[in-house]
Tab-separated table of C-alpha atoms in Angstrom:
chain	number	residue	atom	x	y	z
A	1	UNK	CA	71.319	169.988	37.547
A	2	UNK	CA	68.827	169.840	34.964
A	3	UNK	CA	66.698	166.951	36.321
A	4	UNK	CA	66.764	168.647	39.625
A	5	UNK	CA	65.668	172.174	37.757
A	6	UNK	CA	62.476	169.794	36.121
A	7	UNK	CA	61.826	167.967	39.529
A	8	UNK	CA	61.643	171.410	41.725
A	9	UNK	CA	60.111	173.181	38.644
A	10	UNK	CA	57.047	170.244	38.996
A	11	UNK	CA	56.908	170.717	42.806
A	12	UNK	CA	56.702	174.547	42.479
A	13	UNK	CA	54.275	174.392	39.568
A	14	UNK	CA	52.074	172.369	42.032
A	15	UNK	CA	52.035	174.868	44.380
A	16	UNK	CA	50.707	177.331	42.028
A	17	UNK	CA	47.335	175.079	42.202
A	18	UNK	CA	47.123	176.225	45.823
A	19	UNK	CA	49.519	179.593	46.026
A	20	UNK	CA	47.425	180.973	43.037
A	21	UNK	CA	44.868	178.941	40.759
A	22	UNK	CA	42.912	178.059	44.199
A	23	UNK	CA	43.094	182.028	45.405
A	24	UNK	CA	42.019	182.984	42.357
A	25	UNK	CA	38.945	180.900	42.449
A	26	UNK	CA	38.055	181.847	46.304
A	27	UNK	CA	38.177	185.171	45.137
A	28	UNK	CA	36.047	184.462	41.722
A	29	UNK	CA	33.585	182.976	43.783
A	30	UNK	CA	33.116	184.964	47.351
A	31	UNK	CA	33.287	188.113	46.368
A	32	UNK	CA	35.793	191.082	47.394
A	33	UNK	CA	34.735	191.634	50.666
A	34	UNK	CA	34.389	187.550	52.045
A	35	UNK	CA	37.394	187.138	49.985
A	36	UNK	CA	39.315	190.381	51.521
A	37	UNK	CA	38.105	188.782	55.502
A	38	UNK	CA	39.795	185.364	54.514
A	39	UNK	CA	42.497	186.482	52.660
A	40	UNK	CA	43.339	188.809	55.865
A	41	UNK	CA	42.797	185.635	58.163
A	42	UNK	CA	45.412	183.937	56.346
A	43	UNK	CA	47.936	186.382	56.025
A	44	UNK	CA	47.762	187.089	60.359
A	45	UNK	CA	48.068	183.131	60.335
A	46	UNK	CA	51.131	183.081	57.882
A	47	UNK	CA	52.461	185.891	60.272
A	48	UNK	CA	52.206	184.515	63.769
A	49	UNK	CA	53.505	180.899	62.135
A	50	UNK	CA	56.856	182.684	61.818
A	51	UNK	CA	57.155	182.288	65.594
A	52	UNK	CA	57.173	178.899	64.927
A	53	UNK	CA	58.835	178.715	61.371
A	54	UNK	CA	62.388	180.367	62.545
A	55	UNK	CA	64.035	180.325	59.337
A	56	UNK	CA	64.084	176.523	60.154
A	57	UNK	CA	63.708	175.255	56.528
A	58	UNK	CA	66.824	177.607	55.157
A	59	UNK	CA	68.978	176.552	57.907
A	60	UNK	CA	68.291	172.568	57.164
A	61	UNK	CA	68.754	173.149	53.527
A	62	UNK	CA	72.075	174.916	54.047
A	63	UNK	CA	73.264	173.685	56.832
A	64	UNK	CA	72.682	169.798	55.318
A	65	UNK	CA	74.193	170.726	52.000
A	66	UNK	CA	77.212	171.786	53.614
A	67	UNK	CA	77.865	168.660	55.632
A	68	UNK	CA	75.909	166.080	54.646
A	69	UNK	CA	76.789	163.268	56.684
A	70	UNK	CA	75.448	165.172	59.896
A	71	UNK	CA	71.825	165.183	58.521
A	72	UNK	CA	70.398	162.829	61.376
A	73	UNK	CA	72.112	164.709	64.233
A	74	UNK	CA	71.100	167.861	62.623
A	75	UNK	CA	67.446	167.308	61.891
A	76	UNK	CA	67.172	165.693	65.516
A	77	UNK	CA	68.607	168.799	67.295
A	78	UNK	CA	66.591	170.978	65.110
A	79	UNK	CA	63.074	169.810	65.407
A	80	UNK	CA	63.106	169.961	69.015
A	81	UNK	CA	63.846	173.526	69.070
A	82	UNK	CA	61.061	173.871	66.898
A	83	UNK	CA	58.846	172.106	69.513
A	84	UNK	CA	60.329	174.578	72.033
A	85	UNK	CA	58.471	177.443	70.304
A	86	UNK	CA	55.327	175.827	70.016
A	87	UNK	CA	54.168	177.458	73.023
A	88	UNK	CA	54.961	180.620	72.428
A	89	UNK	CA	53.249	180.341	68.871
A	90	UNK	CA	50.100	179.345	70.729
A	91	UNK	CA	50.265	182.205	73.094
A	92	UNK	CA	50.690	184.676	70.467
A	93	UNK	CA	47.722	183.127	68.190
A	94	UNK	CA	45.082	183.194	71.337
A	95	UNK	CA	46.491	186.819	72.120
A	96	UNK	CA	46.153	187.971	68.480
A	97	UNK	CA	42.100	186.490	68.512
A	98	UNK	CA	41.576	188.694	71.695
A	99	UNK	CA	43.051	191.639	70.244
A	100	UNK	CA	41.301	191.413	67.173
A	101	UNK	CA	37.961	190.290	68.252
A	102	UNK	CA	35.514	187.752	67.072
A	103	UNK	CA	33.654	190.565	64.068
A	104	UNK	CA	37.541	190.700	62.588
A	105	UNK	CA	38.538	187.428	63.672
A	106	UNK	CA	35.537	185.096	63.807
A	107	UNK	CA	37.340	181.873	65.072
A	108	UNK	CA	35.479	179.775	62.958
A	109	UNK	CA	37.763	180.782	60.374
A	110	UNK	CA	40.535	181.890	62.631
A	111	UNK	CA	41.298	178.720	64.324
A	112	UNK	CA	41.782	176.579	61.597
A	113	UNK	CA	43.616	178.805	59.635
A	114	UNK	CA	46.141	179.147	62.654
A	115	UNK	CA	46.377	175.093	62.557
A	116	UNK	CA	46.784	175.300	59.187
A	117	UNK	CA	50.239	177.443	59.573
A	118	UNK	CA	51.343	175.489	61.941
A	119	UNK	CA	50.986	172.020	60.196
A	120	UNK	CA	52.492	173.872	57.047
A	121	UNK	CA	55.642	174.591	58.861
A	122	UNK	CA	56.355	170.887	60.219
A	123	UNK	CA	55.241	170.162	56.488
A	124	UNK	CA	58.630	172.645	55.528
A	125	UNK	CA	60.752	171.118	57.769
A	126	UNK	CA	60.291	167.779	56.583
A	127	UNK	CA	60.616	168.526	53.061
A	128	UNK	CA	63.418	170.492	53.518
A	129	UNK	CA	66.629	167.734	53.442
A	130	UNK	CA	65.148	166.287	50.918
A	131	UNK	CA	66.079	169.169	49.122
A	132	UNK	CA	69.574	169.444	50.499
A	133	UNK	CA	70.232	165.834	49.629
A	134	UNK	CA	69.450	165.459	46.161
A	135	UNK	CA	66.580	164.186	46.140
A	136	UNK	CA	63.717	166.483	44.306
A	137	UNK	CA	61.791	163.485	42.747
A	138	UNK	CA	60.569	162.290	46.032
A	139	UNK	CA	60.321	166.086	46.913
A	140	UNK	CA	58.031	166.565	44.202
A	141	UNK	CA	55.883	163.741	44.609
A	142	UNK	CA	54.762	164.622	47.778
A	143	UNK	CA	54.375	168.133	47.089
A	144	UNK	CA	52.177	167.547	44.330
A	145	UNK	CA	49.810	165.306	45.933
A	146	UNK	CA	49.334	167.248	48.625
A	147	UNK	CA	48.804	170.594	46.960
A	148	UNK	CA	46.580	168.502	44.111
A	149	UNK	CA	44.500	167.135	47.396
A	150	UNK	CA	44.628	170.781	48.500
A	151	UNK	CA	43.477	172.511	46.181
A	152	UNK	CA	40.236	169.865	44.734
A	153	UNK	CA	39.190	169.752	48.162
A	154	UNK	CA	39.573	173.177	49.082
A	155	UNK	CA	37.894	174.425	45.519
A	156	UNK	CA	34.982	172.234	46.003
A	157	UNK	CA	34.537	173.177	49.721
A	158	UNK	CA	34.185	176.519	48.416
A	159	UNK	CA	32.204	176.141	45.383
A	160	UNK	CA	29.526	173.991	47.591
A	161	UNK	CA	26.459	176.143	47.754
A	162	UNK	CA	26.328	178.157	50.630
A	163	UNK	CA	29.431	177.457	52.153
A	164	UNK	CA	31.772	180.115	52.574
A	165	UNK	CA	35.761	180.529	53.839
A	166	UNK	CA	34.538	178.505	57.848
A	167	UNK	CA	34.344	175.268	55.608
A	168	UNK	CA	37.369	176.097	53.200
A	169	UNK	CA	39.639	176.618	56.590
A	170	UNK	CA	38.696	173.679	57.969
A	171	UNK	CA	39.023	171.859	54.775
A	172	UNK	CA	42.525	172.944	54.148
A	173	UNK	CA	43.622	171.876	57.602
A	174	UNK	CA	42.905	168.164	56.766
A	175	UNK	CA	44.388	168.816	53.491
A	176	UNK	CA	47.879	169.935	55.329
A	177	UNK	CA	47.750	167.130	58.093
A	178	UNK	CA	47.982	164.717	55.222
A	179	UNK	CA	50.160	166.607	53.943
A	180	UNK	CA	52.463	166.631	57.013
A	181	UNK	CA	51.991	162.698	57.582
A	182	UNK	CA	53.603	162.219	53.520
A	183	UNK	CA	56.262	164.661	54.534
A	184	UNK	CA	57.431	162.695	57.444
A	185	UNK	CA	57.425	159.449	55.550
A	186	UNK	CA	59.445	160.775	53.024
A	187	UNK	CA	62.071	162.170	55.143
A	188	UNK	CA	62.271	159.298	57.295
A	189	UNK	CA	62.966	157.100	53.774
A	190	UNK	CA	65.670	159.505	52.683
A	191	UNK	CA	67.517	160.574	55.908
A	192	UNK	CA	69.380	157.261	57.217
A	193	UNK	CA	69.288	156.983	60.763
A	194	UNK	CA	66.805	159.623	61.311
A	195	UNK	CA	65.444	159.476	65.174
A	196	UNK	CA	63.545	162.544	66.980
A	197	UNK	CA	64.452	161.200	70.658
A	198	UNK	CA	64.982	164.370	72.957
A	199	UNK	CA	68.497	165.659	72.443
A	200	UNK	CA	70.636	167.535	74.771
A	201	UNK	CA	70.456	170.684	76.858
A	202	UNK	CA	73.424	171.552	75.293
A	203	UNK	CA	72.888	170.340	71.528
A	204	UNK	CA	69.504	172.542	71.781
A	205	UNK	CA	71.588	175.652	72.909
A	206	UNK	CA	74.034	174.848	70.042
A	207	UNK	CA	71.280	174.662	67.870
A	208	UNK	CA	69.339	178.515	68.475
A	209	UNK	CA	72.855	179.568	68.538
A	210	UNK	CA	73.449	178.843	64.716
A	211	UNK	CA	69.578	179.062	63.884
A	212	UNK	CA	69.012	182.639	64.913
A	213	UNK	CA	70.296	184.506	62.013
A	214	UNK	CA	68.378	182.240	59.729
A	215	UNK	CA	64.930	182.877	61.898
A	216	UNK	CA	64.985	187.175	61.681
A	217	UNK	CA	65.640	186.660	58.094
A	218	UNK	CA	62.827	184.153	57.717
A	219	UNK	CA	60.745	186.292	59.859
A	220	UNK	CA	61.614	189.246	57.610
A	221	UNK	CA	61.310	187.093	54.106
A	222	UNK	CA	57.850	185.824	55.249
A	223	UNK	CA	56.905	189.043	56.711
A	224	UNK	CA	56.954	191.003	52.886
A	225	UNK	CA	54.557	188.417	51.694
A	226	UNK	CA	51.857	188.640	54.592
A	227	UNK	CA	52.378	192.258	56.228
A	228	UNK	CA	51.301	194.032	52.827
A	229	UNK	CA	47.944	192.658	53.067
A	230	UNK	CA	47.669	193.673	56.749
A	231	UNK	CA	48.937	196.983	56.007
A	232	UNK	CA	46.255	197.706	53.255
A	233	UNK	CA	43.575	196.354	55.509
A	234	UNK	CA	44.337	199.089	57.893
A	235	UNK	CA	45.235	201.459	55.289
A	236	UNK	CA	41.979	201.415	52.850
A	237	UNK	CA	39.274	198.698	54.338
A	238	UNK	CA	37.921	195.762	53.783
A	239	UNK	CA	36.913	195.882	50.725
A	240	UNK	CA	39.889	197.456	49.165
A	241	UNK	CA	41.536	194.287	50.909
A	242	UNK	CA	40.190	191.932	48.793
A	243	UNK	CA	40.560	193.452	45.420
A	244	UNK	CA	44.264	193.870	46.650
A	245	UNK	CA	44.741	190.630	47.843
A	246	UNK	CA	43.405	189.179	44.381
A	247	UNK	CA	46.275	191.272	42.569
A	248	UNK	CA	48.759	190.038	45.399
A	249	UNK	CA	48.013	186.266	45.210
A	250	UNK	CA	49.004	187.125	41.282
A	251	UNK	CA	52.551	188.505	42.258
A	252	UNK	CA	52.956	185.809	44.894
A	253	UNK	CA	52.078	182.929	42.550
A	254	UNK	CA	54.440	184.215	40.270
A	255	UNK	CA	56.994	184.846	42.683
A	256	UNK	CA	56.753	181.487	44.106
A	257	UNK	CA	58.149	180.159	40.872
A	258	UNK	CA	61.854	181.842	41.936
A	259	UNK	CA	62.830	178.859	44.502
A	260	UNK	CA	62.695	176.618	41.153
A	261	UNK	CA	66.062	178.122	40.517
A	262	UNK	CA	66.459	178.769	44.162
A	263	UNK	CA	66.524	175.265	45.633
A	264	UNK	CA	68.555	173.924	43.235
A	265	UNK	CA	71.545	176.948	43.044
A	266	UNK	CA	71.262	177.287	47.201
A	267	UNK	CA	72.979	174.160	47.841
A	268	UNK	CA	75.136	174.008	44.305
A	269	UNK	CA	76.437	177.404	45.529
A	270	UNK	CA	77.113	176.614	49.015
A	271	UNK	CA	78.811	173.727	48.163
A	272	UNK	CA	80.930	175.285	45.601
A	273	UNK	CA	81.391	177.958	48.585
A	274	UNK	CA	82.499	175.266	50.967
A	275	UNK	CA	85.118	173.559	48.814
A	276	UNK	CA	86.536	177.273	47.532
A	277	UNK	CA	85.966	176.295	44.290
A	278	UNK	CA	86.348	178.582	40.888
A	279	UNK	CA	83.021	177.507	39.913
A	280	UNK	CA	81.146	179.530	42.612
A	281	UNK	CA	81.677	183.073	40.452
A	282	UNK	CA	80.122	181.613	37.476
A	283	UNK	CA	77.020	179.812	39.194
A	284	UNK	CA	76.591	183.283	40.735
A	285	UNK	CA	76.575	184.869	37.140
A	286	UNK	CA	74.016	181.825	36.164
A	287	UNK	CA	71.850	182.233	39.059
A	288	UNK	CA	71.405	186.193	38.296
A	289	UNK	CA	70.850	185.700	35.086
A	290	UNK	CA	68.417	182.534	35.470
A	291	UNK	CA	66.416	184.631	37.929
A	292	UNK	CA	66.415	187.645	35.741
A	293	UNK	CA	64.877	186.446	33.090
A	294	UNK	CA	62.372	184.727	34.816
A	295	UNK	CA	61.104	188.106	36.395
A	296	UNK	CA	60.717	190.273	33.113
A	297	UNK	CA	59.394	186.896	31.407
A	298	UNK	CA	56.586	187.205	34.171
A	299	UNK	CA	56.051	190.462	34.973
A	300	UNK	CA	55.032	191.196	31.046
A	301	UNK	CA	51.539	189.579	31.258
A	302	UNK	CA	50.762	191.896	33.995
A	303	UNK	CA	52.491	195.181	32.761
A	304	UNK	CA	50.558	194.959	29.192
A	305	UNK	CA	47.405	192.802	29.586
A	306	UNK	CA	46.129	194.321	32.710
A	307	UNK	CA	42.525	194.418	31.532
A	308	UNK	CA	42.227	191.232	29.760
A	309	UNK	CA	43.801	189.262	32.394
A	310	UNK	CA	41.596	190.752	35.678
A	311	UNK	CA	38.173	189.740	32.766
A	312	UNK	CA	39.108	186.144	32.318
A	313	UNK	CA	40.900	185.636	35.824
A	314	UNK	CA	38.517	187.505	38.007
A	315	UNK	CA	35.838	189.700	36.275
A	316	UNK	CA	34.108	192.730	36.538
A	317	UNK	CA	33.484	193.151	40.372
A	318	UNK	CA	37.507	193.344	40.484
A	319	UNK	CA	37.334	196.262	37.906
A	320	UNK	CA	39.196	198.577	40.056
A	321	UNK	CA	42.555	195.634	39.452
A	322	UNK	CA	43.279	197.194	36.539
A	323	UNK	CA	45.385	200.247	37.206
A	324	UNK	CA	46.653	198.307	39.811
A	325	UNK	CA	48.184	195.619	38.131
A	326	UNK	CA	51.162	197.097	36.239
A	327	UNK	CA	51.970	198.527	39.045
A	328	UNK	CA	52.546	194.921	40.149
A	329	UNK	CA	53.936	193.828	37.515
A	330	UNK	CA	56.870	195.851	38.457
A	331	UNK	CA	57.018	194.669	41.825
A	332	UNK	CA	57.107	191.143	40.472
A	333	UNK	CA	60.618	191.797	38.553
A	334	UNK	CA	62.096	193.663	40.883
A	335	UNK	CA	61.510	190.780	43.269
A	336	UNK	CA	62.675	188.637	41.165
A	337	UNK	CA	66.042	191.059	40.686
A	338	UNK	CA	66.132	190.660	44.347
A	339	UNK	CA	65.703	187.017	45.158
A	340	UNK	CA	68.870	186.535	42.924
A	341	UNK	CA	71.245	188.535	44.938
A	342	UNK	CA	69.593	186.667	47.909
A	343	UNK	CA	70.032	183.104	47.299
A	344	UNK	CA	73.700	184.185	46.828
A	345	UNK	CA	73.774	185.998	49.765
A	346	UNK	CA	72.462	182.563	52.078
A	347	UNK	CA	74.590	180.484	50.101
A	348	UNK	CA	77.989	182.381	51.005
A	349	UNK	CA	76.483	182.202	54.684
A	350	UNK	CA	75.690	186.150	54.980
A	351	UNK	CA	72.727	185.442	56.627
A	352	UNK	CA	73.674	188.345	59.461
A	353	UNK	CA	74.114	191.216	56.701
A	354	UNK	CA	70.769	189.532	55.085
A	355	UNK	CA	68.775	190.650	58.416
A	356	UNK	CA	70.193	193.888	58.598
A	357	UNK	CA	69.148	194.620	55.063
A	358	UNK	CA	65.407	193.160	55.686
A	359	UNK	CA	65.144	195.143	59.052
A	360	UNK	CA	65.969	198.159	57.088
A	361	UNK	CA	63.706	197.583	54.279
A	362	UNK	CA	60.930	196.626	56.157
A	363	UNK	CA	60.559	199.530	58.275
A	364	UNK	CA	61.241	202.065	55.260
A	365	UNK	CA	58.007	200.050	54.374
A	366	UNK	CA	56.033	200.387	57.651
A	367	UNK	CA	56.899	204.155	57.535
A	368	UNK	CA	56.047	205.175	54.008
A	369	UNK	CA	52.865	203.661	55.061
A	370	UNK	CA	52.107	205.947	58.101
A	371	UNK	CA	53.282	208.479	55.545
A	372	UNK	CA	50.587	207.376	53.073
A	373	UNK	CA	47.822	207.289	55.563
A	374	UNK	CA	48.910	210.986	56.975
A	375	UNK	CA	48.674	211.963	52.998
A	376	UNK	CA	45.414	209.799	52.619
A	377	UNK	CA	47.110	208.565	49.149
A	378	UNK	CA	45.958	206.169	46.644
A	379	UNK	CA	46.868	202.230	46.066
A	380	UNK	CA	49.505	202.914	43.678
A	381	UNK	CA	51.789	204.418	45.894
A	382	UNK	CA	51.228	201.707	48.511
A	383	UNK	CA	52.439	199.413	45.841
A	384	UNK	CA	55.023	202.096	44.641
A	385	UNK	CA	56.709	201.809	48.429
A	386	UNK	CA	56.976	198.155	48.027
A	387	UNK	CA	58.895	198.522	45.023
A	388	UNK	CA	60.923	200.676	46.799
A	389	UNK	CA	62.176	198.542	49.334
A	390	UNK	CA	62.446	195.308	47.101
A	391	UNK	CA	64.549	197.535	45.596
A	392	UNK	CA	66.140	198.766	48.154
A	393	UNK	CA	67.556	195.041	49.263
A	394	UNK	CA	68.454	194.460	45.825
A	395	UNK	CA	70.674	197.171	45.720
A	396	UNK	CA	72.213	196.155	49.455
A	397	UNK	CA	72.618	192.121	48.181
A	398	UNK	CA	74.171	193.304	45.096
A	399	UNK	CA	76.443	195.631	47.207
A	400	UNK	CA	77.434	192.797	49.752
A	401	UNK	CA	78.576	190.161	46.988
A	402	UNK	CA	80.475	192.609	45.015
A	403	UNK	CA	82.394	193.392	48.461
A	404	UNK	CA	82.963	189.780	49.211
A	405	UNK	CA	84.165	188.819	45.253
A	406	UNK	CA	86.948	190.786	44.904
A	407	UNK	CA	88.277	189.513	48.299
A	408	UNK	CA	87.230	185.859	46.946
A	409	UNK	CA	90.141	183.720	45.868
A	410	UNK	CA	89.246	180.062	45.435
A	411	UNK	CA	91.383	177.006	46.399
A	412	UNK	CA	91.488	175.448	42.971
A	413	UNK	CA	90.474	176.409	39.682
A	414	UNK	CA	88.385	174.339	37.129
């Protein structure tokens, strides 16, 4: 366990080159209001990609830890039903250009960030036995090359004078084909047997039949860490956007450290689920606690060095960051409190109850903002209603695995 902890901590840390450092630096560099135009780009690109993500990646890793030996048969069945949404993904992306227009939209920037989320999510899928099988090393070495390649070729695309976020999309599209051409070679050297020949009628029914629940909660997981941005782009403006989005790309860099515990405990937990073993109460205690800690340990930077932290990460044109950012702080923890009760929550296979409580959260989100527009309200309580519903599914995951442990009685005990 620990050598997978230090293989998936590596791969995650990576991603912070891209997920954070590389944000951080766009922003530095562009300015609020080219930063706030990308940064809003992205975020509708990460959105309409969960047409064609589908909770895909959580199913494989599950699904694969839980039976092993059906890994070929599995990953075959599933990545043609991911094909079969590929249309649909490109309708939606050409109909959310029209609706948004080329002055909101310009599709030089547009167009390559929709590739870009689409290449990511093939990059997901790939990765994702790899995961459920044990084997992080390889895991990690792709993911850090790729985000490495990412994020030196997306820096220096941006940092090239006179080049704005056109070049940086187009750069990190390259970057993510790459990306997606290591992540097929890996899973094709791990997964014995592997072959993507069309499958049947029947084994593609099978397959959205069991996938569903996993893609409305992927939808719904991906949707908190996009929709935000879109709301506060209608909320407040462009150029509250990008100081936002600056202060997000903190909370999401720091968030994206949770799966280091996550990817690891997910398949520990389902297996332990799977055999009714003993063990599965106290790796549920670990993970809680593991995921805990990490959250306050994070969210203290941000709740007490607000203004020295927005200086040497951003500077002054971000001045306005620093009420905002212990505001974030607190939404980093209680994510954190909430990602706990949610690997266990996929692990036991609740991945129904999981949808309901994201459907619920979400629109207590969407209608504390109409609320805040009606009431023309400031920033902070934007970020005070996300709070509020991370804490509201919390409070529902906690509630669903205290239900199922006291009906939990294990086959054997250790």
């Amino acid at each position: 366990m620990k050598r997978n902890l230090i293989f998936t901590a590596i791969a995650i840390g990576s991603r912070l080159l891209t997920g954070l450092l590389l944000f951080l630096i766009l922003a530095r560099v562009w300015g609020p209001e080219q930063f706030g135009l990308f940064s809003f780009l992205f975020s509708a690109s990460a959105l309409l990609a969960l047409v064609i993500d589908f909770g895909f990646a959580a199913y494989i890793l599950r699904e694969v830890s839980a039976a092993p030996d059906d890994t070929a048969v599995l990953l075959r069945s599933a990545f043609w039903a991911k094909c079969a949404l590929v249309p649909v993904f490109v309708v939606a992306a050409g109909a959310a250009g029209w609706f948004m227009g080329a002055e909101v939209a310009p599709p030089q920037i547009f167009v390559p960030l929709v590739g870009a989320a689409l290449v990511l999510s093939y990059c997901e899928f790939f990765i994702a036995p790899l995961r459920a099988l044990g084997r992080f090393d390889i895991e990690s070495a792709v993911v850090v090359a790729a985000n490495l390649l990412q994020f030196v070729a997306v820096g220096c695309a941006a940092w090239s004078q006179g080049a704005g976020p056109a070049l940086a999309a187009w750069v990190l599209l390259v970057c993510r084909v790459l990306f997606l051409a290591a992540s097929i070679w890996a899973a094709r050297r791990v997964v014995g047997g592997l072959q993507l020949s069309l499958p049947s009628a029947q084994a593609a029914r099978t397959t959205f039949g069991r996938l569903w629940p996993y893609g409305v909660d992927g939808f719904l997981t991906t949707a908190w860490s996009q929709l935000d941005v879109l709301l506060v782009r209608l909320l407040y403006g462009v150029q509250v956007v990008g100081i936002y989005s600056a202060g997000q790309r903190l909370v999401q860099g720091l968030a994206s450290l949770a799966p280091v515990v996550g990817n690891v405990m997910i398949p520990r937990l389902a297996r332990a689920h799977g055999q009714r073993s003993a063990r599965l109460v106290s790796d549920v205690r670990l993970t809680h606690l593991l995921l805990g800690a990490m959250g306050l340990v994070l969210a203290l930077p941000l709740l007490f060095f607000a203004e020295p932290l927005v200086a040497l990460l951003l500077g002054q044109q971000y001045g306005e960051l620093v009420d905002l950012l212990p505001w974030l702080g607190l939404l980093v923890f209680v994510r954190y409190v909430a990602a706990s009760a949610g690997v266990v929550i996929t692990a036991i296979g609740m991945q129904r109850r999981r949808v309901a409580v994201q459907a619920v959260a979400l629109c207590s989100l969407v209608l504390a903002s109409v609320l805040l527009s009606s009431l023309s309200l400031q920033l902070n309580a934007f970020v005070l209603a996300l709070v509020l519903s991370f804490s509201i599914i919390a409070a529902a995951y906690w509630w669903i695995w205290h239900g199922f442990s006291l009906g939990w009685q294990p086959a054997n005990r250790e």
